[in-house]
Amino acid sequence: MGNHSGHECLLRAYGDVGGNLDIFNDKKYAHLIVDGNKVCSSQDLDGLVMDAKETEDGVDIDFVLKAGYVIEKPVHLCFGVVPERGLQKINVKGIVEDNSSIDLMAYCVFPNSIEVRHMMEAYFEVGEGGHFGYSETHFHGNNGAIVNPKAKIVLKRASHFKTLFSLLRGRVGNLNIEYDVEGEEKSTADMTAKVYGSGEDKIRVSEASYLRGKDAKSLIKSRIFVKDKAESIVESKIEAYEAGARGHVDCIETILNNARARAIPIVGVFHEKAKVTHEASIGSVDKKQIETLMAHGLSEEDSIKLIVSGMLR
Amino acid sequence: MESLETILHVRDLTLIKEDRIILDNVNIQVKKGEVCAILGDNGAGKSSMAYTIMGLSDFKPTRGRIIFLGQDISLLSINERAKRGISLAWQEPTRFEGLQVKDYLTLSCKDNPTKYLEMVGLDGKKYLERAVDNSLSGGERKRIELASILSLKPKLVILDEPDSGIDILGMGYLKKIIDGFKLEGSSILLITHQRDVLQLADSAYLLCNGRVNYQGEAKEVTKYYRAKCSKCSEGGKNNGEP
């Protein structure tokens, strides 16, 4: 494993948000650690080729999972900026070839951020019958960061994509998620975002699924909690173009104090045998839930904490 | 001073909401260890009374007092009442996304939750890891709600229509639930609109349009109801007169 100033601090923050440090010394796990624009450590596996090139402001990553390969254990990625200020641009191109399977677990940590900017521009392609899981866990310290993860995902026939974005500890800062999925026949896309905002955080989650193929399916799920003066907006879009295409948007945004939340679901159906549904609930924590827990002896404050932590679990 | 035998004394309770009288000078006593039923048709004020006793935010008494174990609890919060030993099993239990059954059953009690699930007829192993959300049927949620209240071992439990949503199991099921609470040492205030349920009660109050119309031993109230209320109920009227 390479060494670099701040590297230990980065890994400590990675561990704090749930990352398993042991895997970086375990050859059975592929991994990649990027501190600012430095590649600190990487590990490939048979069938998986990862190429990370350092750039002026970040890293360009190309990975290919060869056809038919199944990577059993999740690949751990750690991206971080340790100083209080800095810019990190991550460009990713990932190809998951036919009938192969991989899960990436990315941890993006900016533990000391006062003015850190992290931009990700990603393109993923999942081949026929392939599976691609991508979870992204963020930690932006106590002051928040400016973060814009942007991804375009192309799903070939009968492929599967599942993603989970979560930012549940510390402050958010300014977050702008933009994911777009194009789904071919019998593909499935399952996208979930969970964010806890406070202070004056600004959160925008924009996810779209275009179900171009017959029997393509998609679920877009958002769970956002904002308090104090934080603001959130969730834009979820599913369009279905072929017979049997099915989509569902499920959005819950809960607010406390002077926070503000908006949801903009856009659903479109362009074939008589396609169907897209949506449900959205925006408001304060449900009073009956609070009172039920209080009737079990919990204080109002503890009841709210439990309800919110359950929603974001 | 309240009699030591009286666990709950609702005194001259009036609840007015939006200029409408919901409860009108209601007086009720529940003795320690007994099953006391509140019988009434839909809209009689039964659930409002349950919520007022529990202290829910929209059910603050306009007049009157709620005495629990000799202390006036009328101004206490819900959780303060719960800590003193009152709890409520809702007619329609709420859902909690992400909250597992095992956590729900150990909110204020560290006992093995499996025992309480079995007391309500559920296989503990099958349900402990499930979330208390819409993946459960209404009947399953109802049983889990009852199990969670059982685990609290309340001194007084208010059961709001405990058989609704699980009617198919009928009286035998309800008796089992009531026996379970008795086993945990709870007194029971049983809210129901089904007069058959009175056979499980020791005493009963007949509530009509927010007023207590008749009270006494459960058998007497049943007789009174059969003799004087049936026509009124069947006719869909609820005008305060038997």
XYZ file of C-alpha atoms in Angstrom:
555
model
C 0.000 0.000 0.000
C 1.381 3.409 -0.895
C 1.939 6.142 1.633
C 0.927 9.745 1.476
C 0.485 12.739 3.744
C -3.018 12.679 5.173
C -3.533 9.105 4.019
C -4.002 7.846 7.576
C -6.497 10.596 8.319
C -8.413 9.607 5.209
C -8.519 5.969 6.222
C -9.583 6.896 9.748
C -12.530 8.822 8.305
C -13.254 5.873 5.992
C -13.377 3.599 9.040
C -15.582 6.064 10.905
C -18.275 5.923 8.226
C -18.371 2.149 8.238
C -15.545 1.192 5.890
C -13.622 -1.960 6.741
C -9.901 -1.172 6.914
C -8.879 -4.832 6.936
C -9.901 -5.341 3.345
C -7.080 -3.092 2.107
C -4.619 -5.781 3.180
C -6.732 -8.658 1.922
C -5.877 -9.815 -1.581
C -9.349 -11.268 -2.038
C -10.748 -7.715 -2.220
C -10.112 -5.312 -5.055
C -9.750 -1.717 -3.935
C -8.683 1.773 -4.852
C -7.737 4.610 -2.516
C -7.497 8.144 -3.841
C -6.401 11.051 -1.651
C -6.932 14.324 -3.505
C -5.308 13.576 -6.848
C -3.003 10.856 -5.538
C -3.649 7.178 -6.018
C -2.493 5.789 -2.684
C -3.270 2.149 -3.221
C -5.034 -0.153 -5.624
C -5.670 -3.859 -6.035
C -7.095 -5.656 -9.069
C -8.617 -9.095 -9.235
C -8.748 -11.723 -11.929
C -11.212 -10.490 -14.553
C -11.263 -6.925 -13.234
C -8.915 -4.363 -14.684
C -8.756 -0.986 -12.993
C -6.640 1.803 -14.387
C -6.376 5.004 -12.353
C -4.478 7.976 -13.752
C -3.650 10.998 -11.649
C -4.670 14.342 -13.153
C -4.130 17.914 -12.024
C -7.293 17.971 -9.896
C -8.136 14.340 -9.338
C -8.091 10.974 -10.978
C -9.368 9.398 -14.188
C -10.486 5.823 -13.617
C -11.217 3.189 -16.227
C -12.363 -0.209 -15.195
C -13.521 -3.216 -17.129
C -15.024 -6.358 -15.704
C -14.592 -9.023 -18.326
C -17.518 -11.050 -19.628
C -18.666 -13.891 -17.414
C -16.654 -12.859 -14.356
C -18.420 -12.643 -11.022
C -16.614 -10.661 -8.354
C -17.987 -12.168 -5.166
C -16.714 -9.600 -2.687
C -17.480 -5.912 -3.041
C -14.789 -3.691 -4.486
C -13.940 -0.914 -2.041
C -13.234 2.566 -3.298
C -12.123 5.383 -1.023
C -12.041 8.931 -2.351
C -11.133 11.774 -0.082
C -9.686 15.197 0.454
C -8.026 15.665 3.805
C -7.160 19.426 3.823
C -9.813 21.992 4.676
C -9.884 23.274 1.109
C -9.401 21.554 -2.198
C -10.888 20.265 -5.393
C -11.202 16.645 -6.398
C -12.449 15.669 -9.829
C -13.094 11.994 -10.378
C -13.836 10.841 -13.902
C -14.932 7.240 -14.128
C -15.642 5.001 -17.054
C -16.757 1.539 -16.070
C -17.761 -1.335 -18.309
C -19.366 -4.425 -16.853
C -19.347 -6.893 -19.707
C -22.020 -9.477 -20.523
C -23.039 -11.893 -17.776
C -20.600 -10.521 -15.260
C -21.327 -9.175 -11.811
C -19.706 -6.620 -9.526
C -20.582 -4.457 -6.537
C -18.648 -1.269 -5.885
C -18.702 0.314 -2.447
C -17.458 3.876 -2.701
C -16.688 5.977 0.371
C -16.237 9.692 -0.233
C -14.803 11.366 2.848
C -13.886 14.992 3.429
C -13.430 14.999 7.203
C -11.914 18.486 7.608
C -13.767 20.243 4.843
C -14.417 23.930 5.053
C -14.422 24.443 1.335
C -13.806 21.119 -0.365
C -15.292 20.528 -3.801
C -15.760 16.996 -5.071
C -17.000 16.411 -8.590
C -17.620 13.006 -10.070
C -18.433 12.443 -13.705
C -19.181 8.798 -14.367
C -20.253 6.625 -17.254
C -21.201 3.030 -16.550
C -22.304 0.416 -19.014
C -23.712 -2.925 -17.917
C -23.680 -5.671 -20.535
C -26.386 -8.245 -21.245
C -27.324 -10.212 -18.159
C -24.797 -8.309 -16.106
C -25.148 -6.959 -12.578
C -23.685 -3.729 -11.296
C -24.188 -2.592 -7.717
C -22.894 0.799 -6.681
C -23.159 2.230 -3.196
C -21.774 5.625 -2.320
C -21.384 6.588 1.327
C -20.400 10.175 2.044
C -18.977 12.008 5.017
C -18.420 15.752 4.681
C -17.235 16.551 8.212
C -18.855 19.126 10.443
C -18.949 21.937 7.906
C -20.057 20.224 4.735
C -18.598 20.178 1.246
C -19.674 21.021 -2.273
C -20.361 17.720 -3.922
C -21.719 16.894 -7.349
C -21.823 13.211 -8.290
C -23.030 12.842 -11.850
C -23.509 9.483 -13.533
C -24.901 8.135 -16.756
C -25.733 4.453 -16.685
C -26.564 2.376 -19.740
C -28.222 -0.965 -19.088
C -28.160 -3.554 -21.825
C -30.705 -6.350 -22.183
C -31.631 -8.148 -18.919
C -28.968 -6.363 -16.945
C -29.382 -5.107 -13.403
C -28.245 -1.904 -11.717
C -28.673 -1.108 -8.062
C -27.390 2.006 -6.360
C -27.549 3.487 -2.877
C -26.337 6.970 -2.051
C -26.160 7.777 1.641
C -25.031 10.801 3.603
C -26.251 10.378 7.147
C -23.577 11.808 9.415
C -22.137 15.272 9.839
C -23.127 18.137 7.602
C -23.964 17.970 3.924
C -22.954 21.383 2.625
C -24.146 21.616 -0.944
C -25.044 18.335 -2.572
C -26.233 17.879 -6.123
C -26.763 14.288 -7.254
C -27.526 13.678 -10.921
C -28.020 10.103 -12.086
C -29.487 9.134 -15.460
C -30.280 5.574 -16.454
C -31.119 4.249 -19.908
C -32.671 0.808 -19.657
C -32.964 -1.679 -22.491
C -35.271 -4.698 -22.642
C -35.796 -6.538 -19.337
C -33.261 -4.401 -17.526
C -33.872 -3.290 -13.950
C -32.665 -0.140 -12.235
C -33.118 0.323 -8.508
C -31.912 3.674 -7.191
C -32.074 4.854 -3.583
C -30.827 8.079 -2.001
C -30.781 8.731 1.749
C -29.635 12.081 3.083
C -29.754 13.819 6.483
C -29.471 17.583 6.183
C -29.098 20.231 8.869
C -27.877 23.797 9.357
C -28.075 25.548 6.030
C -27.398 22.481 3.899
C -28.668 22.430 0.353
C -29.628 19.072 -1.128
C -30.693 18.294 -4.648
C -31.319 14.747 -5.755
C -32.096 14.386 -9.427
C -32.519 10.863 -10.726
C -34.017 9.732 -13.985
C -34.784 6.398 -15.592
C -35.661 6.068 -19.248
C -37.171 2.645 -19.821
C -36.488 2.238 -23.529
C -36.907 -1.522 -23.762
C -39.755 -3.954 -23.372
C -40.318 -5.118 -19.759
C -37.664 -2.749 -18.418
C -38.196 -1.824 -14.771
C -37.108 0.925 -12.449
C -37.596 2.072 -8.880
C -36.436 5.473 -7.696
C -36.595 5.804 -3.929
C -35.617 8.867 -1.867
C -35.530 9.309 1.886
C -34.523 12.805 2.916
C -34.620 14.411 6.356
C -33.897 18.105 6.730
C -33.908 20.250 9.836
C -32.859 23.770 10.933
C -32.703 25.839 7.732
C -31.704 23.048 5.397
C -33.396 22.748 2.023
C -33.980 19.744 -0.171
C -35.398 19.174 -3.573
C -35.956 15.762 -5.078
C -36.528 15.470 -8.805
C -37.397 11.933 -9.828
C -38.229 11.090 -13.374
C -39.274 7.831 -14.985
C -40.370 7.518 -18.578
C -41.570 4.222 -20.041
C -41.479 3.683 -23.798
C -42.257 0.018 -24.385
C -44.790 -2.652 -23.479
C -44.369 -4.146 -20.029
C -42.110 -1.355 -18.836
C -42.817 -0.567 -15.194
C -41.588 2.231 -12.995
C -42.263 3.531 -9.517
C -41.147 6.685 -7.724
C -41.219 6.569 -3.936
C -40.212 9.765 -2.170
C -40.374 10.657 1.512
C -39.000 13.981 2.681
C -39.384 14.842 6.332
C -38.733 18.283 7.764
C -38.234 19.794 11.183
C -37.937 23.398 12.347
C -37.535 25.851 9.487
C -36.323 23.387 6.898
C -37.864 23.266 3.440
C -38.469 20.359 1.126
C -39.818 19.980 -2.366
C -40.456 16.958 -4.534
C -40.927 17.018 -8.261
C -41.899 13.628 -9.633
C -42.124 13.421 -13.392
C -43.662 10.278 -14.806
C -44.264 9.634 -18.451
C -45.738 6.700 -20.306
C -45.438 6.388 -24.071
C -46.872 2.937 -24.634
C -50.345 1.696 -23.733
C -48.931 -1.385 -22.005
C -46.423 0.472 -19.884
C -47.098 1.839 -16.407
C -45.378 4.243 -14.041
C -46.595 5.165 -10.562
C -45.385 7.596 -7.943
C -45.955 8.335 -4.288
C -44.521 11.225 -2.340
C -44.895 12.263 1.251
C -43.472 15.556 2.410
C -43.980 17.060 5.803
C -43.122 16.917 9.436
C -42.619 13.700 11.345
C -45.936 11.888 11.581
C -47.691 12.813 14.821
C -49.247 9.398 15.312
C -45.833 7.759 15.013
C -44.424 10.118 17.643
C -47.357 9.582 19.996
C -47.198 5.802 19.573
C -43.573 5.783 20.656
C -44.298 8.212 23.495
C -46.976 5.789 24.705
C -44.089 3.324 24.966
C -42.320 5.742 27.316
C -39.970 7.522 24.900
C -39.577 11.288 25.012
C -40.756 13.310 22.017
C -37.149 14.023 21.026
C -36.113 10.370 21.217
C -39.231 9.350 19.308
C -38.357 11.705 16.440
C -34.761 10.445 16.384
C -35.933 6.851 16.190
C -38.452 7.548 13.423
C -35.902 9.452 11.347
C -33.159 6.868 11.847
C -35.583 4.137 10.788
C -36.580 6.071 7.693
C -32.932 6.537 6.717
C -31.840 3.009 7.616
C -58.417 10.290 48.463
C -59.002 7.605 45.856
C -59.719 4.088 46.986
C -56.579 1.950 46.738
C -58.605 -0.421 44.625
C -59.235 2.247 42.022
C -56.418 2.460 39.483
C -58.089 4.984 37.176
C -60.748 7.549 37.971
C -61.967 9.756 35.170
C -63.843 12.600 36.829
C -66.350 14.916 35.164
C -64.393 14.723 31.911
C -65.553 16.995 29.128
C -63.858 17.293 25.765
C -64.977 19.939 23.292
C -63.371 20.146 19.869
C -64.274 22.797 17.339
C -67.401 23.706 19.330
C -68.546 20.085 19.308
C -69.023 18.187 22.539
C -67.126 14.914 22.172
C -67.197 13.829 25.818
C -69.809 15.230 28.142
C -69.120 15.068 31.859
C -67.901 11.475 31.770
C -67.175 9.631 35.019
C -65.450 6.252 34.915
C -63.589 4.116 37.410
C -61.346 1.143 36.707
C -60.510 -1.095 39.638
C -57.137 -2.714 40.044
C -56.944 -6.043 38.206
C -60.288 -5.748 36.459
C -61.324 -5.665 32.822
C -63.507 -2.610 32.347
C -65.248 -2.281 28.995
C -66.423 0.886 27.294
C -69.184 -0.074 24.905
C -70.608 2.237 22.311
C -71.465 2.642 18.675
C -69.266 4.412 16.154
C -68.986 8.076 17.040
C -69.971 7.574 20.682
C -66.657 9.018 21.872
C -64.896 5.780 22.913
C -61.607 6.358 21.105
C -61.638 10.046 22.085
C -61.843 8.950 25.691
C -58.937 6.528 25.197
C -56.828 9.272 23.611
C -57.725 11.769 26.325
C -56.697 9.343 29.053
C -53.421 8.665 27.214
C -52.853 12.429 26.794
C -52.631 12.740 23.021
C -51.976 16.269 21.852
C -55.352 16.859 20.193
C -57.278 15.488 23.161
C -56.696 17.852 26.051
C -59.670 17.839 28.437
C -61.804 20.952 28.384
C -62.938 20.175 31.923
C -62.464 17.403 34.434
C -59.603 15.372 35.790
C -57.899 12.077 35.164
C -56.721 10.443 38.359
C -54.296 7.537 38.032
C -53.157 5.718 41.159
C -54.386 8.642 43.242
C -52.469 11.274 41.259
C -53.930 13.825 38.881
C -52.224 13.152 35.550
C -54.365 15.506 33.462
C -51.431 17.793 32.663
C -48.783 15.141 32.115
C -47.298 14.358 28.703
C -47.915 11.029 26.992
C -44.542 9.586 27.923
C -44.869 10.743 31.540
C -48.174 8.869 31.683
C -46.513 5.851 30.061
C -43.746 5.940 32.638
C -46.367 5.893 35.385
C -47.826 2.735 33.856
C -50.511 3.630 31.291
C -50.251 2.547 27.703
C -52.463 2.427 24.657
C -52.849 -0.203 21.964
C -54.229 1.667 18.962
C -57.174 0.539 16.912
C -55.107 1.111 13.787
C -51.430 0.769 14.609
C -49.035 2.961 12.727
C -46.177 1.830 10.482
C -42.518 2.504 11.104
C -40.227 2.243 8.119
C -36.873 0.718 9.015
C -37.827 -0.127 12.614
C -37.482 -3.840 13.247
C -40.009 -5.769 15.292
C -37.323 -6.816 17.790
C -36.402 -3.157 18.369
C -40.029 -2.094 18.639
C -40.616 -4.719 21.301
C -37.624 -3.658 23.348
C -38.142 0.107 23.328
C -38.734 0.233 27.062
C -38.294 -3.406 28.028
C -35.247 -5.620 27.723
C -37.096 -8.947 27.990
C -36.878 -11.513 25.241
C -39.334 -10.191 22.620
C -40.111 -13.677 21.294
C -42.208 -14.427 24.363
C -44.539 -11.505 23.656
C -44.919 -12.367 19.978
C -45.929 -15.875 20.939
C -48.479 -14.468 23.404
C -50.266 -12.834 20.461
C -50.002 -15.925 18.289
C -47.003 -14.983 16.140
C -43.898 -17.055 15.476
C -41.146 -14.962 17.060
C -38.318 -16.202 14.870
C -40.266 -15.358 11.746
C -41.033 -11.780 12.751
C -38.137 -10.419 14.825
C -36.126 -9.163 11.863
C -39.128 -7.800 9.951
C -39.758 -4.072 9.808
C -42.959 -2.643 11.302
C -43.916 -1.260 7.918
C -46.353 -1.933 5.118
C -44.752 -5.281 4.349
C -46.849 -6.556 7.264
C -50.587 -7.035 6.941
C -52.940 -4.956 9.095
C -53.614 -7.990 11.299
C -49.903 -8.679 11.777
C -49.243 -5.052 12.715
C -52.117 -5.178 15.167
C -50.691 -8.237 16.898
C -47.213 -6.717 16.971
C -48.664 -3.570 18.517
C -50.341 -5.672 21.200
C -47.123 -7.630 21.783
C -45.179 -4.387 22.190
C -47.659 -3.112 24.767
C -47.580 -6.461 26.581
C -43.807 -6.144 26.826
C -44.233 -2.855 28.705
C -46.200 -4.643 31.451
C -48.378 -1.569 31.955
C -50.375 -1.117 35.141
C -53.275 -0.014 32.959
C -53.625 -0.823 29.305
C -56.176 0.829 27.065
C -57.121 -1.589 24.297
C -58.847 0.345 21.537
C -60.921 -2.151 19.519
C -58.309 -4.914 19.955
C -60.204 -7.325 17.730
C -60.668 -5.018 14.757
C -58.762 -6.198 11.711
C -58.385 -9.692 13.135
C -62.062 -10.544 13.527
C -61.731 -13.974 12.039
C -60.040 -15.243 15.163
C -62.872 -13.923 17.296
C -63.410 -14.171 20.984
C -60.881 -16.903 21.736
C -58.086 -14.725 20.422
C -59.257 -11.712 22.388
C -59.527 -13.744 25.567
C -55.953 -14.910 25.081
C -54.766 -11.310 24.732
C -56.657 -10.233 27.832
C -55.318 -13.191 29.801
C -51.830 -12.212 28.656
C -52.238 -8.708 30.068
C -53.697 -10.122 33.296
C -50.659 -12.369 33.553
C -48.443 -9.294 33.344
C -50.477 -7.690 36.144
C -52.283 -5.141 33.991
C -55.736 -3.702 34.551
C -57.580 -3.294 31.280
C -59.773 -0.604 29.789
C -61.349 -2.337 26.837
C -62.831 -0.121 24.137
C -65.275 -1.911 21.893
C -68.374 -1.524 19.780
C -69.177 -5.246 19.945
C -71.450 -6.141 22.810
C -70.319 -9.806 22.697
C -66.963 -8.634 23.962
C -68.586 -7.663 27.251
C -68.509 -11.325 28.300
C -64.756 -10.870 28.772
C -65.222 -7.839 31.033
C -65.948 -7.467 34.726
C -67.557 -4.056 34.563
C -68.771 -1.902 31.726
C -69.885 1.571 30.757
C -72.241 2.280 27.910
C -71.206 5.405 26.068
C -73.609 7.210 23.792
C -73.023 10.601 22.157
C -70.197 11.320 24.553
C -72.218 10.556 27.668
C -72.246 7.561 29.985
C -75.723 6.130 29.550
C -75.476 3.140 31.773
C -72.890 1.455 33.960
C -72.530 -1.598 36.106
C -71.372 -5.151 36.014
C -70.725 -6.317 32.481
C -73.697 -8.721 32.566
C -76.072 -5.954 33.610
C -74.834 -3.634 30.907
C -75.250 -6.411 28.342
C -78.843 -6.935 29.443
C -79.537 -3.227 29.350
C -77.998 -2.923 25.898
C -80.016 -5.850 24.547
C -83.228 -4.502 26.002
C -82.923 -0.837 25.202
C -80.145 -0.078 22.745
C -80.480 -2.662 19.988
C -83.227 -0.851 18.124
C -81.388 2.404 18.341
C -78.182 0.814 16.991
C -79.924 -1.150 14.288
C -81.711 1.981 13.186
C -78.349 3.667 12.777
C -79.338 6.339 15.292
C -77.155 7.512 18.046
C -79.207 10.219 19.633
C -78.209 9.703 23.218
C -81.371 7.855 24.137
C -81.409 4.098 24.586
